[in-house]
Amino acid sequence: MPDADPALTVRDLTVAYNEEPVLWDIDWTVPAGTLTGIVGPNGAGKTTLLQAILGIETPAAGQVRIFGQSYEAARDRVGYVPQRGSVDWDFPTDALDVVLMGLYGRLGWIRRPGAEEKEEAHAALEQVGMADYADRQISQLSGGQQQRVFLARALVQEADLYFMDEPLQGVDATTERALFDLLRTLQQRDCTVVAVHHDLQTVPEYFDRVLLLNVRRIASGPVEEVFTEENLRRTYGGRVGFLRKNESPISDSASAPNRKEESRA
Amino acid sequence: MLDLFSQLLTDYTLRTVALGAATLGIVGGGLGSYAVLRGQSLLGDAISHAALPGIALAFLITGSKAPLPLMLGAAATGIVATLFIIGVTNTTRVPYDSALALALSAFFGVGLVLLTYLQQHAGAAQAGLDSFLFGQAAALVEHDVVVMAVLGGIALLALLLFWKEFKLLAFDPDFGRSLGFPIRMLDIVLTTLLVVAIVIGLQTVGVVLMSAVIVAPAAAARQWTDRLSVMVALAATFGALSGVSGAVVSGATANLPTGPTIVLCMGTVVIVSLLLAPNRGLLWRWWRQWRTSRRLRQERVLYDLYTLAAKHGAGDRPHEAATLDAMVSGSTRTAYVLRRLAEQGLVAETSDERWHLTDEGLEEARRLADKRNLAPDATIDDA
Amino acid sequence: MSLPQIEIQLVATVVAVACALPGTFLVLRRMGMMSDAISHAILLGIVVGVFIVGTLHSPLLIVAAALTGLLTAALVETINSTGQVKEDAAIGLVFPVLFSIGVILIAKFAGDMHLDTDAVLLGELAFAPFNRLTAFGLDFGPRALWTMGGVLVLNALFLALFYKELKLATFDPGLAASLGFRPRVLHYALMGLVSLTAVSAFDAVGSILVVALMVGPPMTAYLLSDRLEWMISLSAAFGVLNAIAGYWGAHLLDVSIAGTMATTTGLVFGLVLLGAPERGLIAQWRRTRRQKWQFAVKMLAIHLRQHENTPEAARECQVDHLQEHLNWDGPFAERVVERAVSRGSVRRENGHLRLTDEGREVAQEAATQT
């Protein structure tokens, strides 16, 4: 069901720690049904942006609208995949239980998950190829497997808009492909996915839209328009020389002669 | 006040107590600095509680209440508890703070068992051992203070001797290892020095409050400086001052126990430092934050004017304050900000209450856009 | 067993279980030392409570003291949130100061109240049967049994109702917040329970030993369980064990019951630490040893395989040569060879080592793994 409202609208969002703004005056819109990557150097405020949108971090100013509603009102339509390092993997619980946590929001306070929920969680584990690990203690899973469990947890939320913080970090190439295919599947189901991404090489391949972030919004929009070397240089401060010539989606031919040639084989 | 000081010089008990408290403050502050910096603030609490069975055991073995054997016993069980904590954290998934809590209370439990056992079997000779719970500064005699001073002096001397090594240990142990320093050994030595600092203070403030002597002066000192050497010196000074004032105040007031009074003095130093210390102090920070947010508001209005100017191709084209209000959604203070900008000569008001950038303002806005890595037309808007 | 003995054990058991329940979450949330801070700081609450109510046995007193516990948690959070003082240092600052104020108040006004610091710090379980709850001329048993029973029920109820929320807020506070479960509210609710439990337990076991009862059994259970439900049940069971064993230890030695309970808690943890089937030190040590031998046998197989059918095979495939090539000392090399032979991957032929087919497979497998 396509939405008339954009999936996400951010207006004038400013978050400040102590002296300096971490995010400054962000205006950003994510149309529904798109796969959007957030890209920027370390300390650009990528995680903070997600957390401010999700109400985990309190912004100093600005507004967030999700499908035209406040976050509180639209909470049921939102799913969140935090960074893998943000939780304690020694916690005494198994993979199935972690997936079940995705259903807690729907259950509300006090009600417990029952047989029906467990079945759903199992189905989600199956979908990410982790059905055999359902009762494995979570510290015994590899990094990629843990990431899949997190994704399964997001799947059972059956949200319309997913926020993912570096979902592909620290996983091997095969898992990365599998996880990415899953994101595409989500998109085909009319879901909107916003993911922080660290690997610039794969941005054009994985995402259709991108937000270039470095405290300010440097640029945002369709990858082929926005993901230019010029914009990247402004995002990363001029030290970008990694795009292969034939791959770089640069529309502005005037900047071509200046392009650095130190591409990697 | 003068009266108190003359008492300090003439009254034997008060002088002894004050000297003892000063010693404990200096040594605790100095070594506490390292404990706080290394994230071991609560290790002091565990060690001091774990000292109780050592004290009881030492008495059980020697039958004497002389300070040296009791302190040695206290140090011995304190070190055993530390090893237990490190061992448990390294070999299991039990978190560090839980290991601390268990060591603290289980060792204390053993101490309690031994104390009650002694009460049943050792008769009157053991009386006074339980004063280690809260300390009994008034019972300090010159000999106690001498032992404290000698042990504390040795600990501080060791700290000075291995200054650079300990600094490396506290800051970047892995790098230290790569330079070939025996980091493990240094760790053991520094922890032992902390144990020494704790056991010499037990008689004065007791096992329960000892953790404040380790943490408070160091935490206060950290607010005033970013240099380790200054921090250690300041912590020792704060420790000594709090110790002496605590001793004097409690000596001059009826029914005011020394240990808790010293701790409250230290607490006061911490509060004052947290609020007032230049640079890190909260009052300063709040002020700076207020200034920053004001500056950000101004930059923002200036930048909005700049954007408008760029759109219309003229820097001095005037706009209404309401237009700017709309750009800064939710803000109604634009008029105030504009007046402040006008005071700085960056904007000017036209006769019909509209605002435009001055030449200086345009220059400033350009500089800002540059600094923030922005050109007004650079963002490709997808809205 | 006499009636008072049974009563003391009952009180001890109830206290232990009541402490173990919130304690499990303290351990998992890495807040074990908050139990120490809170259990000390409540002294101030008790003193202030006594000032207000005038007696040591009033529900209002418990409320006042529990509020001090919350105050401690809030102060620690406030100091920590300034970013100038680390959390552990903040804990180490706050509770001695609050405790000192309590001690000073007692010292100044000791005449007006029947309260001394030793009692708060150490407790005396042996007195529990003497303080009885009577109503309508009937004796309902030790008062402590009823207070602690009430606290136990409250703790159990809270855990039963908010189990899922506590679990989520402990494991993944970010997700809990984004789902609207208010992790901060849960945090303060838990701190409130810890305070309430600590206050109610202080005259039975004293404030320092409450710490042992709160963190000890959950830590022990943590070594043995991979599921939260199981960890909570085991904690409660260890609590009971420590209470009963502690009581009899104290009975035998004629010493403080609280002291022996804490000592037992430490000992039981130590025993489990050594003997736990998977995470115990002995199991870890045996695992490391086994892996060492397995690895060595593999190395031997790979080495032999590399030199199989080569001109230098005669020289390389002697036990003596292993010393030089694999850097093994003589006795170790000999034992590795023995193991390899007994597993059938190597056989000896007049002083030379030869791989069996099985051994070749081992080498092959090891080679493809890397």
PDB file of N, CA, C and O in Angstrom, chain B residues 72-125:
ATOM      1  N   LEU B  72      49.507  -5.337  58.082  1.00  0.00           N
ATOM      2  CA  LEU B  72      49.992  -6.387  57.178  1.00  0.00           C
ATOM      3  C   LEU B  72      48.893  -7.399  56.889  1.00  0.00           C
ATOM      4  O   LEU B  72      48.700  -7.812  55.744  1.00  0.00           O
ATOM      5  N   GLY B  73      48.166  -7.783  57.947  1.00  0.00           N
ATOM      6  CA  GLY B  73      47.051  -8.716  57.747  1.00  0.00           C
ATOM      7  C   GLY B  73      46.027  -8.130  56.808  1.00  0.00           C
ATOM      8  O   GLY B  73      45.563  -8.785  55.864  1.00  0.00           O
ATOM      9  N   ALA B  74      45.682  -6.859  57.046  1.00  0.00           N
ATOM     10  CA  ALA B  74      44.690  -6.185  56.214  1.00  0.00           C
ATOM     11  C   ALA B  74      45.149  -6.176  54.756  1.00  0.00           C
ATOM     12  O   ALA B  74      44.379  -6.483  53.836  1.00  0.00           O
ATOM     13  N   ALA B  75      46.435  -5.840  54.558  1.00  0.00           N
ATOM     14  CA  ALA B  75      46.963  -5.784  53.190  1.00  0.00           C
ATOM     15  C   ALA B  75      46.888  -7.151  52.536  1.00  0.00           C
ATOM     16  O   ALA B  75      46.527  -7.273  51.361  1.00  0.00           O
ATOM     17  N   ALA B  76      47.200  -8.204  53.315  1.00  0.00           N
ATOM     18  CA  ALA B  76      47.230  -9.554  52.744  1.00  0.00           C
ATOM     19  C   ALA B  76      45.847  -9.934  52.198  1.00  0.00           C
ATOM     20  O   ALA B  76      45.714 -10.332  51.035  1.00  0.00           O
ATOM     21  N   THR B  77      44.803  -9.800  53.023  1.00  0.00           N
ATOM     22  CA  THR B  77      43.486 -10.207  52.508  1.00  0.00           C
ATOM     23  C   THR B  77      42.997  -9.242  51.439  1.00  0.00           C
ATOM     24  O   THR B  77      42.269  -9.645  50.527  1.00  0.00           O
ATOM     25  N   GLY B  78      43.397  -7.965  51.540  1.00  0.00           N
ATOM     26  CA  GLY B  78      43.031  -7.015  50.495  1.00  0.00           C
ATOM     27  C   GLY B  78      43.572  -7.458  49.143  1.00  0.00           C
ATOM     28  O   GLY B  78      42.881  -7.404  48.130  1.00  0.00           O
ATOM     29  N   ILE B  79      44.824  -7.913  49.148  1.00  0.00           N
ATOM     30  CA  ILE B  79      45.427  -8.356  47.889  1.00  0.00           C
ATOM     31  C   ILE B  79      44.753  -9.630  47.383  1.00  0.00           C
ATOM     32  O   ILE B  79      44.480  -9.780  46.185  1.00  0.00           O
ATOM     33  N   VAL B  80      44.456 -10.550  48.305  1.00  0.00           N
ATOM     34  CA  VAL B  80      43.768 -11.791  47.891  1.00  0.00           C
ATOM     35  C   VAL B  80      42.438 -11.443  47.219  1.00  0.00           C
ATOM     36  O   VAL B  80      42.097 -11.988  46.156  1.00  0.00           O
ATOM     37  N   ALA B  81      41.697 -10.502  47.822  1.00  0.00           N
ATOM     38  CA  ALA B  81      40.405 -10.116  47.237  1.00  0.00           C
ATOM     39  C   ALA B  81      40.604  -9.527  45.839  1.00  0.00           C
ATOM     40  O   ALA B  81      39.848  -9.835  44.905  1.00  0.00           O
ATOM     41  N   THR B  82      41.632  -8.693  45.686  1.00  0.00           N
ATOM     42  CA  THR B  82      41.904  -8.106  44.366  1.00  0.00           C
ATOM     43  C   THR B  82      42.188  -9.195  43.341  1.00  0.00           C
ATOM     44  O   THR B  82      41.681  -9.155  42.206  1.00  0.00           O
ATOM     45  N   LEU B  83      43.006 -10.174  43.742  1.00  0.00           N
ATOM     46  CA  LEU B  83      43.326 -11.267  42.823  1.00  0.00           C
ATOM     47  C   LEU B  83      42.061 -12.033  42.446  1.00  0.00           C
ATOM     48  O   LEU B  83      41.863 -12.418  41.291  1.00  0.00           O
ATOM     49  N   PHE B  84      41.183 -12.248  43.446  1.00  0.00           N
ATOM     50  CA  PHE B  84      39.916 -12.933  43.187  1.00  0.00           C
ATOM     51  C   PHE B  84      39.119 -12.171  42.124  1.00  0.00           C
ATOM     52  O   PHE B  84      38.630 -12.748  41.158  1.00  0.00           O
ATOM     53  N   ILE B  85      39.024 -10.845  42.321  1.00  0.00           N
ATOM     54  CA  ILE B  85      38.241 -10.024  41.392  1.00  0.00           C
ATOM     55  C   ILE B  85      38.807 -10.109  39.978  1.00  0.00           C
ATOM     56  O   ILE B  85      38.094 -10.348  39.001  1.00  0.00           O
ATOM     57  N   ILE B  86      40.135  -9.930  39.874  1.00  0.00           N
ATOM     58  CA  ILE B  86      40.761  -9.962  38.553  1.00  0.00           C
ATOM     59  C   ILE B  86      40.585 -11.339  37.924  1.00  0.00           C
ATOM     60  O   ILE B  86      40.244 -11.468  36.744  1.00  0.00           O
ATOM     61  N   GLY B  87      40.785 -12.387  38.739  1.00  0.00           N
ATOM     62  CA  GLY B  87      40.667 -13.755  38.232  1.00  0.00           C
ATOM     63  C   GLY B  87      39.275 -14.033  37.693  1.00  0.00           C
ATOM     64  O   GLY B  87      39.114 -14.544  36.591  1.00  0.00           O
ATOM     65  N   VAL B  88      38.261 -13.667  38.477  1.00  0.00           N
ATOM     66  CA  VAL B  88      36.882 -13.941  38.054  1.00  0.00           C
ATOM     67  C   VAL B  88      36.544 -13.179  36.773  1.00  0.00           C
ATOM     68  O   VAL B  88      35.974 -13.728  35.833  1.00  0.00           O
ATOM     69  N   THR B  89      36.966 -11.915  36.713  1.00  0.00           N
ATOM     70  CA  THR B  89      36.628 -11.132  35.521  1.00  0.00           C
ATOM     71  C   THR B  89      37.346 -11.674  34.291  1.00  0.00           C
ATOM     72  O   THR B  89      36.789 -11.669  33.196  1.00  0.00           O
ATOM     73  N   ASN B  90      38.583 -12.140  34.474  1.00  0.00           N
ATOM     74  CA  ASN B  90      39.327 -12.612  33.311  1.00  0.00           C
ATOM     75  C   ASN B  90      38.871 -13.972  32.818  1.00  0.00           C
ATOM     76  O   ASN B  90      38.996 -14.278  31.638  1.00  0.00           O
ATOM     77  N   THR B  91      38.361 -14.820  33.710  1.00  0.00           N
ATOM     78  CA  THR B  91      38.092 -16.189  33.276  1.00  0.00           C
ATOM     79  C   THR B  91      36.610 -16.454  33.029  1.00  0.00           C
ATOM     80  O   THR B  91      36.276 -17.477  32.459  1.00  0.00           O
ATOM     81  N   THR B  92      35.718 -15.579  33.471  1.00  0.00           N
ATOM     82  CA  THR B  92      34.291 -15.844  33.251  1.00  0.00           C
ATOM     83  C   THR B  92      33.636 -14.623  32.639  1.00  0.00           C
ATOM     84  O   THR B  92      34.242 -13.578  32.490  1.00  0.00           O
ATOM     85  N   ARG B  93      32.319 -14.771  32.331  1.00  0.00           N
ATOM     86  CA  ARG B  93      31.611 -13.642  31.765  1.00  0.00           C
ATOM     87  C   ARG B  93      30.975 -12.782  32.852  1.00  0.00           C
ATOM     88  O   ARG B  93      30.233 -11.854  32.553  1.00  0.00           O
ATOM     89  N   VAL B  94      31.253 -13.123  34.130  1.00  0.00           N
ATOM     90  CA  VAL B  94      30.725 -12.306  35.234  1.00  0.00           C
ATOM     91  C   VAL B  94      31.296 -10.895  35.121  1.00  0.00           C
ATOM     92  O   VAL B  94      32.502 -10.725  34.995  1.00  0.00           O
ATOM     93  N   PRO B  95      30.441  -9.859  35.128  1.00  0.00           N
ATOM     94  CA  PRO B  95      30.960  -8.495  34.972  1.00  0.00           C
ATOM     95  C   PRO B  95      31.778  -8.037  36.181  1.00  0.00           C
ATOM     96  O   PRO B  95      31.589  -8.512  37.298  1.00  0.00           O
ATOM     97  N   TYR B  96      32.704  -7.100  35.901  1.00  0.00           N
ATOM     98  CA  TYR B  96      33.667  -6.617  36.890  1.00  0.00           C
ATOM     99  C   TYR B  96      32.993  -6.114  38.159  1.00  0.00           C
ATOM    100  O   TYR B  96      33.391  -6.447  39.271  1.00  0.00           O
ATOM    101  N   ASP B  97      31.921  -5.315  38.002  1.00  0.00           N
ATOM    102  CA  ASP B  97      31.347  -4.699  39.192  1.00  0.00           C
ATOM    103  C   ASP B  97      30.655  -5.727  40.084  1.00  0.00           C
ATOM    104  O   ASP B  97      30.663  -5.592  41.296  1.00  0.00           O
ATOM    105  N   SER B  98      30.097  -6.782  39.486  1.00  0.00           N
ATOM    106  CA  SER B  98      29.511  -7.830  40.320  1.00  0.00           C
ATOM    107  C   SER B  98      30.599  -8.573  41.083  1.00  0.00           C
ATOM    108  O   SER B  98      30.426  -8.911  42.254  1.00  0.00           O
ATOM    109  N   ALA B  99      31.713  -8.831  40.401  1.00  0.00           N
ATOM    110  CA  ALA B  99      32.830  -9.501  41.069  1.00  0.00           C
ATOM    111  C   ALA B  99      33.294  -8.661  42.255  1.00  0.00           C
ATOM    112  O   ALA B  99      33.569  -9.185  43.343  1.00  0.00           O
ATOM    113  N   LEU B 100      33.378  -7.335  42.056  1.00  0.00           N
ATOM    114  CA  LEU B 100      33.742  -6.428  43.153  1.00  0.00           C
ATOM    115  C   LEU B 100      32.766  -6.576  44.313  1.00  0.00           C
ATOM    116  O   LEU B 100      33.171  -6.728  45.475  1.00  0.00           O
ATOM    117  N   ALA B 101      31.475  -6.529  43.983  1.00  0.00           N
ATOM    118  CA  ALA B 101      30.457  -6.542  45.025  1.00  0.00           C
ATOM    119  C   ALA B 101      30.518  -7.836  45.829  1.00  0.00           C
ATOM    120  O   ALA B 101      30.416  -7.824  47.059  1.00  0.00           O
ATOM    121  N   LEU B 102      30.706  -8.964  45.124  1.00  0.00           N
ATOM    122  CA  LEU B 102      30.750 -10.230  45.853  1.00  0.00           C
ATOM    123  C   LEU B 102      32.004 -10.300  46.722  1.00  0.00           C
ATOM    124  O   LEU B 102      31.937 -10.694  47.888  1.00  0.00           O
ATOM    125  N   ALA B 103      33.153  -9.906  46.165  1.00  0.00           N
ATOM    126  CA  ALA B 103      34.398  -9.961  46.936  1.00  0.00           C
ATOM    127  C   ALA B 103      34.248  -9.127  48.192  1.00  0.00           C
ATOM    128  O   ALA B 103      34.572  -9.558  49.307  1.00  0.00           O
ATOM    129  N   LEU B 104      33.736  -7.931  48.003  1.00  0.00           N
ATOM    130  CA  LEU B 104      33.550  -6.991  49.114  1.00  0.00           C
ATOM    131  C   LEU B 104      32.725  -7.616  50.231  1.00  0.00           C
ATOM    132  O   LEU B 104      33.125  -7.653  51.396  1.00  0.00           O
ATOM    133  N   SER B 105      31.563  -8.156  49.864  1.00  0.00           N
ATOM    134  CA  SER B 105      30.654  -8.590  50.923  1.00  0.00           C
ATOM    135  C   SER B 105      31.032  -9.965  51.468  1.00  0.00           C
ATOM    136  O   SER B 105      30.890 -10.210  52.665  1.00  0.00           O
ATOM    137  N   ALA B 106      31.535 -10.854  50.614  1.00  0.00           N
ATOM    138  CA  ALA B 106      31.897 -12.175  51.122  1.00  0.00           C
ATOM    139  C   ALA B 106      33.108 -12.080  52.053  1.00  0.00           C
ATOM    140  O   ALA B 106      33.135 -12.686  53.130  1.00  0.00           O
ATOM    141  N   PHE B 107      34.118 -11.292  51.648  1.00  0.00           N
ATOM    142  CA  PHE B 107      35.280 -11.127  52.531  1.00  0.00           C
ATOM    143  C   PHE B 107      34.859 -10.455  53.829  1.00  0.00           C
ATOM    144  O   PHE B 107      35.320 -10.822  54.907  1.00  0.00           O
ATOM    145  N   PHE B 108      33.993  -9.453  53.717  1.00  0.00           N
ATOM    146  CA  PHE B 108      33.507  -8.788  54.915  1.00  0.00           C
ATOM    147  C   PHE B 108      32.778  -9.794  55.808  1.00  0.00           C
ATOM    148  O   PHE B 108      32.932  -9.772  57.034  1.00  0.00           O
ATOM    149  N   GLY B 109      32.014 -10.694  55.171  1.00  0.00           N
ATOM    150  CA  GLY B 109      31.314 -11.732  55.928  1.00  0.00           C
ATOM    151  C   GLY B 109      32.297 -12.605  56.702  1.00  0.00           C
ATOM    152  O   GLY B 109      32.087 -12.897  57.884  1.00  0.00           O
ATOM    153  N   VAL B 110      33.392 -12.984  56.034  1.00  0.00           N
ATOM    154  CA  VAL B 110      34.414 -13.778  56.724  1.00  0.00           C
ATOM    155  C   VAL B 110      34.956 -12.982  57.912  1.00  0.00           C
ATOM    156  O   VAL B 110      35.135 -13.521  59.015  1.00  0.00           O
ATOM    157  N   GLY B 111      35.190 -11.692  57.687  1.00  0.00           N
ATOM    158  CA  GLY B 111      35.686 -10.842  58.765  1.00  0.00           C
ATOM    159  C   GLY B 111      34.727 -10.821  59.940  1.00  0.00           C
ATOM    160  O   GLY B 111      35.147 -10.917  61.110  1.00  0.00           O
ATOM    161  N   LEU B 112      33.454 -10.741  59.620  1.00  0.00           N
ATOM    162  CA  LEU B 112      32.433 -10.706  60.665  1.00  0.00           C
ATOM    163  C   LEU B 112      32.412 -12.016  61.445  1.00  0.00           C
ATOM    164  O   LEU B 112      32.314 -12.017  62.679  1.00  0.00           O
ATOM    165  N   VAL B 113      32.537 -13.121  60.702  1.00  0.00           N
ATOM    166  CA  VAL B 113      32.587 -14.427  61.362  1.00  0.00           C
ATOM    167  C   VAL B 113      33.766 -14.463  62.329  1.00  0.00           C
ATOM    168  O   VAL B 113      33.629 -14.848  63.493  1.00  0.00           O
ATOM    169  N   LEU B 114      34.928 -14.008  61.858  1.00  0.00           N
ATOM    170  CA  LEU B 114      36.123 -14.032  62.711  1.00  0.00           C
ATOM    171  C   LEU B 114      35.959 -13.111  63.914  1.00  0.00           C
ATOM    172  O   LEU B 114      36.326 -13.474  65.033  1.00  0.00           O
ATOM    173  N   LEU B 115      35.394 -11.927  63.679  1.00  0.00           N
ATOM    174  CA  LEU B 115      35.214 -10.988  64.801  1.00  0.00           C
ATOM    175  C   LEU B 115      34.287 -11.583  65.858  1.00  0.00           C
ATOM    176  O   LEU B 115      34.578 -11.509  67.055  1.00  0.00           O
ATOM    177  N   THR B 116      33.165 -12.164  65.424  1.00  0.00           N
ATOM    178  CA  THR B 116      32.252 -12.725  66.422  1.00  0.00           C
ATOM    179  C   THR B 116      32.893 -13.937  67.108  1.00  0.00           C
ATOM    180  O   THR B 116      32.680 -14.169  68.287  1.00  0.00           O
ATOM    181  N   TYR B 117      33.692 -14.669  66.344  1.00  0.00           N
ATOM    182  CA  TYR B 117      34.410 -15.794  66.949  1.00  0.00           C
ATOM    183  C   TYR B 117      35.347 -15.293  68.045  1.00  0.00           C
ATOM    184  O   TYR B 117      35.404 -15.847  69.147  1.00  0.00           O
ATOM    185  N   LEU B 118      36.082 -14.199  67.720  1.00  0.00           N
ATOM    186  CA  LEU B 118      37.014 -13.636  68.702  1.00  0.00           C
ATOM    187  C   LEU B 118      36.277 -13.133  69.933  1.00  0.00           C
ATOM    188  O   LEU B 118      36.749 -13.287  71.060  1.00  0.00           O
ATOM    189  N   GLN B 119      35.097 -12.525  69.696  1.00  0.00           N
ATOM    190  CA  GLN B 119      34.326 -12.033  70.830  1.00  0.00           C
ATOM    191  C   GLN B 119      33.974 -13.174  71.774  1.00  0.00           C
ATOM    192  O   GLN B 119      33.945 -13.005  72.993  1.00  0.00           O
ATOM    193  N   GLN B 120      33.712 -14.361  71.207  1.00  0.00           N
ATOM    194  CA  GLN B 120      33.352 -15.503  72.045  1.00  0.00           C
ATOM    195  C   GLN B 120      34.572 -16.067  72.752  1.00  0.00           C
ATOM    196  O   GLN B 120      34.481 -16.539  73.868  1.00  0.00           O
ATOM    197  N   HIS B 121      35.716 -16.041  72.057  1.00  0.00           N
ATOM    198  CA  HIS B 121      36.850 -16.817  72.572  1.00  0.00           C
ATOM    199  C   HIS B 121      38.026 -16.014  73.074  1.00  0.00           C
ATOM    200  O   HIS B 121      38.809 -16.513  73.855  1.00  0.00           O
ATOM    201  N   ALA B 122      38.185 -14.776  72.620  1.00  0.00           N
ATOM    202  CA  ALA B 122      39.400 -14.065  73.017  1.00  0.00           C
ATOM    203  C   ALA B 122      39.171 -13.135  74.191  1.00  0.00           C
ATOM    204  O   ALA B 122      40.097 -12.500  74.675  1.00  0.00           O
ATOM    205  N   GLY B 123      37.942 -13.053  74.636  1.00  0.00           N
ATOM    206  CA  GLY B 123      37.668 -12.240  75.814  1.00  0.00           C
ATOM    207  C   GLY B 123      37.944 -10.772  75.598  1.00  0.00           C
ATOM    208  O   GLY B 123      37.789 -10.252  74.484  1.00  0.00           O
ATOM    209  N   ALA B 124      38.390 -10.103  76.617  1.00  0.00           N
ATOM    210  CA  ALA B 124      38.513  -8.653  76.587  1.00  0.00           C
ATOM    211  C   ALA B 124      39.629  -8.179  75.667  1.00  0.00           C
ATOM    212  O   ALA B 124      39.604  -7.052  75.178  1.00  0.00           O
ATOM    213  N   ALA B 125      40.610  -9.049  75.398  1.00  0.00           N
ATOM    214  CA  ALA B 125      41.787  -8.617  74.643  1.00  0.00           C
ATOM    215  C   ALA B 125      41.423  -8.102  73.258  1.00  0.00           C
ATOM    216  O   ALA B 125      42.098  -7.239  72.700  1.00  0.00           O
TER     217      ALA B 125
END
